[in-house]
Every structure is written in C-alpha cells, then in structure tokens.
Amino acid sequence: MAPMGIRLSPLGVAVFFLLGLGVLYHLYSGFLAGRFSLFGLGGEPAGGAAQSEGDGGAVDLREMLAVAVLAAERGGEEVRRVRESNVLHEKSKGKTREGADDKMTSGDVLSNRKMFYLLKTTFPTVQINTEEHVDASDKEVIVWNRKIPEDILKEIAAPKEVPAESVTVWIDPLDATQEYTEDLRKYVTTMVCVAVNGKPVLGVIHKPFSEYTAWAMVDGGSNVKARSSYNEKTPKIIVSRSHAGMVKQIALMTFGNQTSIIPAGGAGYKVLALLDVPDTSQEKADLYIHVTYIKKWDICAGNAILKALGGHMTTLSGKEISYTGSDGIEGGLLASIKMNHQALVRKLPDLEKSGHP
Ligand SMILES: Nc1ncnc2c1ncn2[C@@H]1O[C@H](COP(=O)(O)O)[C@@H](OP(=O)(O)O)[C@H]1O
Ligand SMILES: [Mg+2]
C-alpha cells in the first residue's frame, strides 16, 4: 500500500509534468532569447532591441554610442570588402550644385544597409537620416548583442537616458566616395552621429582601412583627444580636394600667403586631422574650412566629437548647426579646437552675406 493511501494516476502525473514545463518555458524564454542574442545568432528584432516597439519613451545614449561604434565598424567591413574586390559598380546620383558628380558605389549601398538596419533594429522608433536610399525590400535584421565595450564603460560610468523623440541619428556609410573610387583609401571613413534636440551629442568616425575608430560624447567621455598645441597665427588649413570652391583663395586672403593648405578628401578625415590620432596615414592640420554646400551626415559626427573635446564646428559666420530638419547647410564650415573660434570667425568673410561660396 502507498503511504497514507494516496495512489498516483499516470495521467495526473503527465498533466502535472506538462504544466510544470509550460511554467518553466514561460519563465526562461526571455532569458534564453537574451542569451541567443548575446551570441549574435540573429532572430527577431526584439532579441537585440534596446528599445521595444511600445517604448517610444526613452533611449540610453551610452547604448546608442555602443551601437553606433558597432554600426560604423560593420559598415566599414563592407566598404573594405567592396574596395578589395575591385568591383565598385560606380554610379552618379546626379550633380552637386557646383556641377561635380555625386558618386555612389556598392561600398556606399552595402555599408548603408548594415549600418541603418543595425541602428533601426536596436532603436526602432528613433529618427534615422542616412545619405543613401534604404531598400525596404532588402531588409536585414542585425541583432546587437547588448554588450557595451569596456572602453566605453570605463569612460562613461552611467546610462544617460533621453526621450526617443528628441533624437535624430545621421549616418554616412562612406565618406569620401570620390576618393574611394580613386583608391585613395586613407581618406575614407564611416560615420554615425546622434543629435538630441538638434544638438550634436555623440559622434563616431571609423577608418575602415586602418581599423581606427574615434568616438566621443558631449558631457560623457571619449577615446580621442585634442593635440597639445595649434598654430593660430599661420594655421595649416585642411580643405576639400574635390569640392573646394573658392576655399584656397579665402584661406590665403584671411591668413596670408605663409599659411599652408592641405587638400584632402572626406569631412571625417579632415576633423580627425585636428585631433591627436595615432593612425600613421593621418595628416595633421590646425583648422578645417569648407565653403561649398555640405550635408549634415558628412559633418554631424565630427561636430559632436569636436564639441565633446571643447572644440567648435560652425558656419563661417559662427552660427551653430542644427541637426534636425533639412539635410544640408549653407554658409560653409569652420572647425577648430583649442583656438579662439569667434576671433577666427571675425577674420573670415561672411559667405551668407556675400552670397559667394
Ligand atoms: N558642394 C557639395 N555638395 C554636396 N556634397 C558635398 C559638397 N561638398 C562636400 N560634399 C560632401 O561632403 C563630404 C566631404 O567632401 P570633401 O571630401 O570634398 O571634403 C563628401 O561626402 P561623401 O563622400 O559622403 O559623398 C562630399 O560628397
Ligand atoms: Mg557618403
């Protein structure tokens, strides 16, 4: 006889066992999904999302920085792969206002796809503006493993939440496309910028061919710094080599003939030229000046990094640039660090008033 006269029916045991399994599955499914995403095994967006569909509320800027770094690096892998294949599928998207070809390659398109979908999957409600067209039928779900790299954790000790609707992300999947087509690899970067209420707060500039990444967050931290000194009197000025306009004449007129001009590709490269960057292929300059029309994805990341390090990027007349709304800016660009930026502005001609780029 069973103790206390209880007899266990086989059917009852089976039902009890199944119920138990159901409860365990319910309890652990979220945990397991988290583990799988940890290994980057793919799956549904919710697996790596730092923000769920219903959570229009807040995003953590420290998480956005981690994803921005990853996106720039993943995009960079595509940029490198396409360049090394030598099959660029080079096309013209049209002409710039000055009549130059606005080029696009498979490197731009494939990098854009990776960068856009990684950020979109992780932060589904955030506004993302990117240089290249995103093909919705060619969607790729890329899951973030939710790991914030050690160097970011070391610099930025706590999460920093902001309302998701205050955020605009700017992606440049391949800066210096013209130079990319000429195989001038050192100028090429991939960039991500996060603006909050139009102000640039977080920037990432990645060099795919030297695998160097600079990042910074305003009032947060950075992995890059300013150099110890700059020449304010006769600065070395870095300028565009393929969208120059009248920049050389303006620079020489303002700073005199002793000033040297360095023509270079890429807005990301030119901002890095102002900083203390260990990459040996990186030239150094004291100022970055641009006088023709330029787009916000080209400059937002550099603006955020300079601002985080105490520098400035403004129009030539000293106006701050707002990273919401329209894609482009008139009025040129002046970028400096550890200099009297307003004094530089006073020296330069006001392009917006003269109407002459
Ligand atoms: N007048 C202009 N019109 C449109 N885009 C411009 C421009 N001047 C510069 N740019 C863009 O700004 C970036 C840096 O330019 P530059 O190398 O000449 O300094 C390049 O971005 P992309 O390579 O991402 O297109 C370039 O196309
Ligand atoms: Mg580009």
XYZ file of C-alpha atoms and ligand atoms in Angstrom:
385
model
C 0.000 0.000 0.000
C 1.220 3.518 -0.831
C 1.973 5.684 2.224
C -1.134 7.469 3.562
C -3.217 5.587 0.985
C -2.512 8.040 -1.960
C -2.323 6.440 -5.416
C -0.699 8.464 -8.256
C -2.571 8.201 -11.558
C -0.192 8.120 -14.599
C -2.429 10.657 -16.443
C -2.316 13.086 -13.480
C 1.483 12.845 -13.329
C 1.750 13.537 -17.072
C -0.560 16.629 -16.868
C 1.366 17.940 -13.845
C 4.670 17.443 -15.641
C 3.453 19.268 -18.772
C 2.121 22.187 -16.699
C 5.472 22.455 -14.958
C 7.270 22.514 -18.297
C 4.938 25.278 -19.514
C 5.722 27.444 -16.476
C 9.463 26.869 -16.875
C 9.306 27.756 -20.590
C 7.429 30.977 -19.801
C 9.935 31.971 -17.125
C 13.033 31.272 -19.158
C 12.027 32.232 -22.704
C 13.011 35.904 -22.198
C 16.286 34.861 -20.628
C 17.075 32.425 -23.433
C 16.254 34.994 -26.108
C 18.700 37.306 -24.353
C 21.396 34.588 -24.368
C 20.934 33.827 -28.062
C 21.184 37.489 -28.983
C 24.321 37.639 -26.861
C 25.993 35.354 -29.337
C 24.641 37.351 -32.278
C 22.661 34.388 -33.548
C 20.057 36.569 -35.181
C 16.334 36.178 -34.683
C 13.582 38.740 -34.294
C 14.393 42.394 -33.675
C 13.183 42.221 -30.069
C 16.177 39.975 -29.306
C 18.686 42.813 -29.550
C 16.443 45.838 -29.261
C 17.461 48.330 -26.624
C 14.037 49.825 -27.109
C 10.846 47.821 -27.694
C 8.119 48.957 -30.120
C 5.950 50.160 -27.272
C 8.796 52.026 -25.616
C 8.664 55.265 -27.570
C 9.756 56.770 -24.251
C 13.483 56.762 -23.729
C 16.803 55.679 -25.194
C 20.141 55.380 -23.428
C 22.851 57.432 -25.143
C 25.570 55.136 -23.825
C 23.865 52.201 -25.549
C 23.428 54.327 -28.673
C 27.187 55.006 -28.636
C 27.980 51.285 -28.388
C 25.662 50.522 -31.323
C 26.983 53.492 -33.315
C 30.566 52.198 -32.949
C 29.482 48.714 -33.994
C 27.490 50.084 -36.950
C 30.457 52.156 -38.174
C 32.720 49.095 -37.927
C 30.255 46.741 -39.644
C 29.702 49.299 -42.401
C 33.466 49.657 -42.668
C 33.846 45.915 -43.286
C 31.567 46.249 -46.330
C 33.478 49.299 -47.553
C 36.739 47.369 -47.322
C 35.357 44.207 -48.878
C 33.958 46.025 -51.916
C 37.181 48.035 -52.413
C 39.291 44.891 -52.194
C 37.054 43.120 -54.718
C 37.720 45.975 -57.171
C 34.096 45.753 -58.337
C 32.668 49.076 -57.199
C 29.641 49.457 -59.510
C 30.325 53.179 -59.562
C 27.315 55.385 -60.465
C 26.451 59.049 -60.392
C 23.435 60.031 -58.230
C 23.356 63.371 -60.033
C 25.367 66.555 -59.800
C 26.267 68.737 -56.844
C 25.265 72.410 -57.035
C 28.737 73.121 -58.377
C 28.358 70.514 -61.135
C 30.590 67.734 -59.739
C 29.402 64.121 -59.995
C 27.686 62.993 -56.769
C 29.048 59.450 -56.750
C 27.752 56.245 -55.249
C 29.240 52.720 -55.227
C 28.325 49.254 -53.928
C 30.504 50.159 -50.934
C 28.115 53.017 -50.043
C 24.991 50.873 -50.557
C 26.136 47.766 -48.650
C 27.630 49.745 -45.798
C 24.425 51.767 -45.553
C 22.335 48.600 -45.352
C 24.354 47.210 -42.439
C 24.593 50.487 -40.551
C 20.964 51.503 -41.000
C 19.417 48.166 -40.044
C 21.652 47.650 -37.018
C 20.594 51.025 -35.631
C 16.952 50.698 -36.733
C 16.582 47.196 -35.267
C 18.015 48.320 -31.945
C 16.225 51.688 -31.722
C 13.033 51.174 -33.759
C 11.290 54.483 -33.007
C 14.254 56.795 -33.423
C 14.506 59.080 -36.485
C 17.439 57.965 -38.670
C 18.658 60.065 -41.602
C 21.129 58.432 -43.924
C 22.949 59.503 -47.063
C 21.887 56.533 -49.144
C 18.452 55.185 -50.025
C 17.345 52.270 -47.846
C 15.737 49.458 -49.817
C 12.883 48.208 -47.588
C 12.553 45.012 -49.665
C 16.187 44.182 -48.903
C 15.787 44.445 -45.143
C 18.391 42.837 -42.932
C 17.805 42.081 -39.275
C 21.065 42.610 -37.453
C 20.897 41.977 -33.755
C 23.011 43.875 -31.259
C 24.481 41.580 -28.587
C 23.718 44.262 -25.960
C 27.307 44.361 -24.771
C 28.740 47.808 -24.156
C 32.506 47.666 -24.863
C 34.855 48.088 -21.899
C 36.443 51.305 -23.202
C 33.009 52.959 -23.287
C 32.063 51.659 -19.818
C 35.355 52.975 -18.477
C 34.761 56.495 -19.791
C 31.014 56.719 -19.268
C 30.087 55.264 -15.892
C 26.290 55.548 -16.012
C 23.500 55.247 -18.580
C 22.199 58.548 -19.987
C 18.551 58.441 -20.950
C 16.903 60.951 -23.266
C 13.415 60.991 -24.827
C 13.455 58.937 -28.047
C 11.552 61.640 -29.928
C 14.303 64.179 -29.183
C 16.879 62.074 -31.059
C 17.984 62.300 -34.714
C 20.632 59.871 -35.968
C 22.760 60.795 -39.007
C 24.577 58.033 -40.917
C 27.301 58.488 -43.518
C 28.005 54.952 -44.738
C 31.017 56.042 -46.793
C 32.572 59.481 -46.551
C 34.983 60.451 -49.326
C 33.266 58.381 -52.019
C 35.128 60.321 -54.730
C 38.486 59.329 -53.182
C 37.231 55.745 -52.632
C 36.699 55.449 -56.386
C 40.264 56.728 -56.919
C 41.553 54.134 -54.428
C 42.786 56.837 -52.044
C 41.910 54.689 -49.050
C 43.242 56.772 -46.178
C 40.547 59.451 -46.658
C 37.625 57.035 -46.343
C 35.528 56.878 -43.162
C 32.137 55.624 -41.987
C 30.304 57.865 -39.527
C 27.396 57.884 -37.106
C 26.121 60.894 -35.215
C 23.376 61.269 -32.617
C 21.786 64.684 -32.145
C 19.443 65.487 -29.261
C 17.021 68.340 -29.964
C 19.204 69.171 -32.970
C 22.423 69.448 -30.937
C 25.237 67.022 -31.824
C 25.996 64.956 -28.709
C 27.602 61.760 -29.883
C 29.911 61.091 -32.800
C 31.759 58.099 -34.249
C 34.300 58.300 -37.095
C 35.725 54.971 -38.253
C 38.563 54.429 -40.752
C 37.910 51.038 -42.352
C 41.343 50.627 -43.932
C 43.366 51.327 -40.817
C 40.656 49.991 -38.479
C 40.844 53.086 -36.296
C 37.716 54.409 -34.554
C 37.298 57.742 -32.773
C 34.226 58.324 -30.595
C 33.091 60.980 -28.179
C 30.013 62.001 -26.238
C 29.367 65.579 -25.098
C 29.458 65.675 -21.272
C 30.241 61.953 -21.396
C 33.705 60.867 -22.489
C 35.844 59.996 -25.496
C 38.618 57.733 -26.761
C 40.366 60.600 -28.572
C 41.761 63.968 -27.512
C 42.992 67.297 -28.840
C 46.697 67.782 -29.600
C 48.693 69.818 -27.095
C 49.068 72.915 -29.307
C 47.846 74.529 -32.522
C 49.181 77.325 -34.726
C 46.570 80.091 -34.654
C 48.595 82.774 -36.492
C 49.607 80.873 -39.631
C 47.483 77.764 -39.351
C 47.811 74.706 -41.552
C 44.361 74.588 -43.121
C 42.816 71.352 -44.350
C 40.286 71.763 -47.166
C 38.322 69.718 -49.701
C 40.200 68.340 -52.698
C 37.083 67.529 -54.765
C 34.501 70.142 -53.607
C 36.884 73.039 -52.985
C 35.050 76.034 -54.466
C 36.972 79.202 -53.517
C 38.347 77.776 -50.273
C 42.048 78.232 -51.086
C 41.614 81.874 -52.106
C 39.517 82.593 -48.987
C 42.022 80.866 -46.689
C 45.034 82.675 -48.158
C 43.205 86.014 -48.154
C 42.303 85.568 -44.472
C 45.528 84.109 -43.068
C 48.148 85.316 -45.550
C 50.424 83.547 -48.020
C 52.503 81.909 -45.266
C 49.561 79.659 -44.437
C 49.748 76.166 -45.884
C 46.741 74.486 -47.411
C 46.295 70.714 -47.304
C 43.753 69.414 -49.831
C 42.180 66.181 -48.536
C 39.115 64.014 -49.076
C 36.344 63.365 -46.571
C 34.845 65.522 -43.845
C 35.541 62.790 -41.267
C 39.227 62.648 -42.259
C 39.518 66.424 -42.034
C 38.067 66.542 -38.499
C 40.473 63.776 -37.413
C 43.325 65.935 -38.813
C 42.615 68.407 -35.979
C 42.987 65.766 -33.252
C 45.626 63.568 -31.678
C 45.100 60.474 -33.793
C 47.621 57.587 -33.667
C 46.907 56.433 -37.256
C 50.098 56.951 -39.292
C 48.210 57.649 -42.537
C 46.513 60.658 -40.924
C 47.771 64.157 -41.847
C 47.607 66.922 -39.230
C 46.153 70.404 -39.539
C 45.203 73.362 -37.340
C 41.903 74.339 -38.995
C 39.289 72.800 -41.259
C 37.492 75.166 -43.625
C 34.802 74.282 -46.195
C 32.995 76.838 -48.313
C 30.543 74.962 -50.585
C 27.179 73.449 -49.653
C 27.549 70.320 -47.480
C 25.210 67.690 -45.989
C 24.584 67.047 -42.302
C 25.583 63.344 -42.409
C 29.022 64.493 -43.595
C 29.637 66.797 -40.639
C 27.474 65.834 -37.638
C 29.828 63.170 -36.185
C 32.833 65.473 -36.476
C 30.848 68.301 -34.931
C 29.856 66.112 -31.950
C 33.440 64.909 -31.387
C 34.892 68.422 -31.575
C 32.215 69.733 -29.224
C 32.819 66.928 -26.736
C 36.540 67.800 -26.704
C 35.929 71.529 -26.236
C 36.304 72.493 -29.914
C 33.863 74.085 -32.338
C 32.278 73.490 -35.720
C 30.093 76.313 -37.030
C 29.209 78.007 -40.300
C 31.821 80.513 -41.451
C 29.784 83.242 -39.773
C 29.942 81.400 -36.448
C 26.386 80.012 -36.387
C 25.780 76.687 -34.634
C 24.407 73.985 -36.960
C 21.095 72.338 -36.082
C 20.968 68.608 -36.865
C 17.244 68.291 -37.474
C 15.080 69.150 -40.465
C 16.811 69.856 -43.777
C 19.722 67.696 -44.984
C 22.178 70.403 -45.937
C 23.821 73.594 -44.739
C 24.700 76.809 -46.494
C 27.275 79.239 -45.190
C 30.326 76.983 -45.175
C 32.100 75.393 -42.278
C 34.806 76.349 -39.799
C 36.166 73.725 -37.405
C 38.725 74.465 -34.718
C 39.896 73.231 -31.342
C 41.921 74.974 -28.611
C 41.650 78.242 -30.548
C 39.603 81.424 -30.194
C 36.866 80.313 -32.602
C 34.982 83.623 -32.517
C 38.170 85.533 -33.351
C 38.646 83.234 -36.378
C 35.046 83.892 -37.444
C 35.648 87.639 -37.295
C 38.632 87.267 -39.640
C 36.726 85.274 -42.271
C 34.384 86.755 -44.886
C 30.670 86.144 -44.270
C 29.641 83.907 -47.184
C 25.950 84.086 -46.316
C 26.019 87.889 -46.744
C 28.298 87.968 -49.780
C 26.470 85.018 -51.383
C 29.817 83.739 -52.730
C 30.954 80.201 -51.921
N 29.233 71.098 -52.562
C 28.885 69.893 -52.101
N 27.702 69.336 -52.424
C 27.353 68.109 -51.977
N 28.139 67.353 -51.166
C 29.315 67.883 -50.808
C 29.751 69.156 -51.237
N 30.947 69.413 -50.699
C 31.265 68.312 -49.980
N 30.288 67.397 -50.035
C 30.301 66.070 -49.426
O 30.962 66.172 -48.176
C 31.864 65.100 -47.989
C 33.262 65.641 -47.832
O 33.609 66.304 -49.008
P 35.117 66.568 -49.404
O 35.793 65.259 -49.462
O 35.056 67.255 -50.735
O 35.649 67.458 -48.328
C 31.700 64.191 -49.196
O 30.719 63.250 -48.799
P 30.518 61.771 -49.433
O 31.833 61.270 -49.858
O 29.899 61.037 -48.297
O 29.573 61.980 -50.560
C 31.152 65.135 -50.251
O 30.353 64.490 -51.220
Mg 28.764 59.233 -48.098
